Amino acid sequence: MVKQAKQSKSAPASPGVTPQRAAGRPRAVATESNPVLMDMLKLRVNWPRRKQPVNLRIDTDVIDWFRGGGSGYQTRMNAVLRAFVDAQQKRR
């Protein structure tokens, strides 16, 4: 008698941002008239080591977008903020 291997159940794929969620969301366009966004497109993300817990109020659609990418959304949010701060410091 041959035993059949159990099939592993994989975790469901994260839902991400659906077209329904994205509908009505203003879209930022990287153009010469939007220099901050142009700078953000050129950024390199560095992952800092030390973290400080904070309470922060964030728009629902923004947090949904980051959470839609699965686990590690807070790390990704921190990386975006770090890249923005670094870019602003270089402009001064």
Coordinates of C-alpha atoms in Angstrom, one line a residue:
M1 CA 0.0 0.0 0.0
V2 CA 1.4 3.4 -1.1
K3 CA 0.7 6.4 1.0
Q4 CA -0.3 9.5 -0.9
A5 CA 1.6 12.7 0.0
K6 CA -0.5 15.4 1.7
Q7 CA -1.0 18.4 -0.4
S8 CA 0.2 21.5 1.3
K9 CA -2.2 24.4 1.4
S10 CA -0.6 27.6 0.3
A11 CA -1.6 31.0 1.8
P12 CA -4.0 32.9 -0.4
A13 CA -2.5 35.7 -2.5
S14 CA -2.8 39.1 -1.0
P15 CA -5.7 41.1 -2.5
G16 CA -3.7 44.2 -3.3
V17 CA -5.6 47.2 -4.5
T18 CA -8.5 46.3 -6.6
P19 CA -9.9 48.5 -9.4
Q20 CA -12.9 49.2 -7.2
R21 CA -10.6 50.5 -4.4
A22 CA -8.5 52.5 -6.9
A23 CA -11.5 54.1 -8.5
G24 CA -11.9 57.6 -7.4
R25 CA -8.4 57.8 -6.0
P26 CA -6.6 60.8 -7.3
R27 CA -3.6 59.9 -9.4
A28 CA -0.2 61.6 -8.9
V29 CA 1.6 62.2 -12.2
A30 CA 5.3 62.6 -12.4
T31 CA 5.9 65.7 -14.5
E32 CA 8.2 68.7 -14.5
S33 CA 5.4 70.5 -12.6
N34 CA 5.5 67.9 -9.8
P35 CA 9.2 68.0 -8.8
V36 CA 8.7 66.2 -5.5
L37 CA 7.2 63.1 -7.3
M38 CA 10.0 63.3 -9.9
D39 CA 12.5 63.1 -7.1
M40 CA 10.7 60.2 -5.4
L41 CA 10.9 58.2 -8.6
K42 CA 14.7 58.5 -8.5
L43 CA 15.1 57.5 -4.9
R44 CA 17.1 54.6 -3.5
V45 CA 15.7 53.0 -0.4
N46 CA 18.0 52.3 2.5
W47 CA 16.7 50.1 5.3
P48 CA 17.5 51.7 8.7
R49 CA 18.0 49.4 11.8
R50 CA 16.6 51.3 14.8
K51 CA 12.9 51.9 15.0
Q52 CA 10.7 53.9 17.4
P53 CA 7.1 52.9 17.9
V54 CA 4.7 55.8 17.2
N55 CA 0.9 56.2 16.8
L56 CA 0.1 57.8 13.4
R57 CA -3.1 58.5 11.6
I58 CA -3.0 57.6 8.0
D59 CA -5.7 57.9 5.3
T60 CA -7.6 54.6 4.9
D61 CA -6.8 54.2 1.2
V62 CA -3.1 54.7 1.8
I63 CA -2.9 52.1 4.6
D64 CA -5.0 49.7 2.5
W65 CA -2.5 50.1 -0.4
F66 CA 0.5 49.3 1.8
R67 CA -1.3 46.4 3.6
G68 CA -2.4 45.0 0.2
G69 CA 1.3 44.1 -0.4
G70 CA 1.2 41.6 2.4
S71 CA 3.3 41.4 5.5
G72 CA 6.0 43.9 6.0
Y73 CA 3.8 46.9 5.1
Q74 CA 5.2 49.0 8.0
T75 CA 8.7 48.4 6.9
R76 CA 7.8 49.5 3.3
M77 CA 6.1 52.6 4.7
N78 CA 9.2 53.4 6.7
A79 CA 11.4 52.9 3.6
V80 CA 9.3 55.3 1.6
L81 CA 9.4 57.9 4.4
R82 CA 13.2 57.5 4.8
A83 CA 13.8 57.9 1.1
F84 CA 11.7 61.1 1.0
V85 CA 13.6 62.6 4.0
D86 CA 17.0 61.7 2.4
A87 CA 15.9 63.3 -0.9
Q88 CA 14.8 66.5 0.9
Q89 CA 18.0 66.7 2.9
K90 CA 20.0 66.5 -0.4
R91 CA 18.0 69.5 -1.8
R92 CA 19.2 71.8 1.0

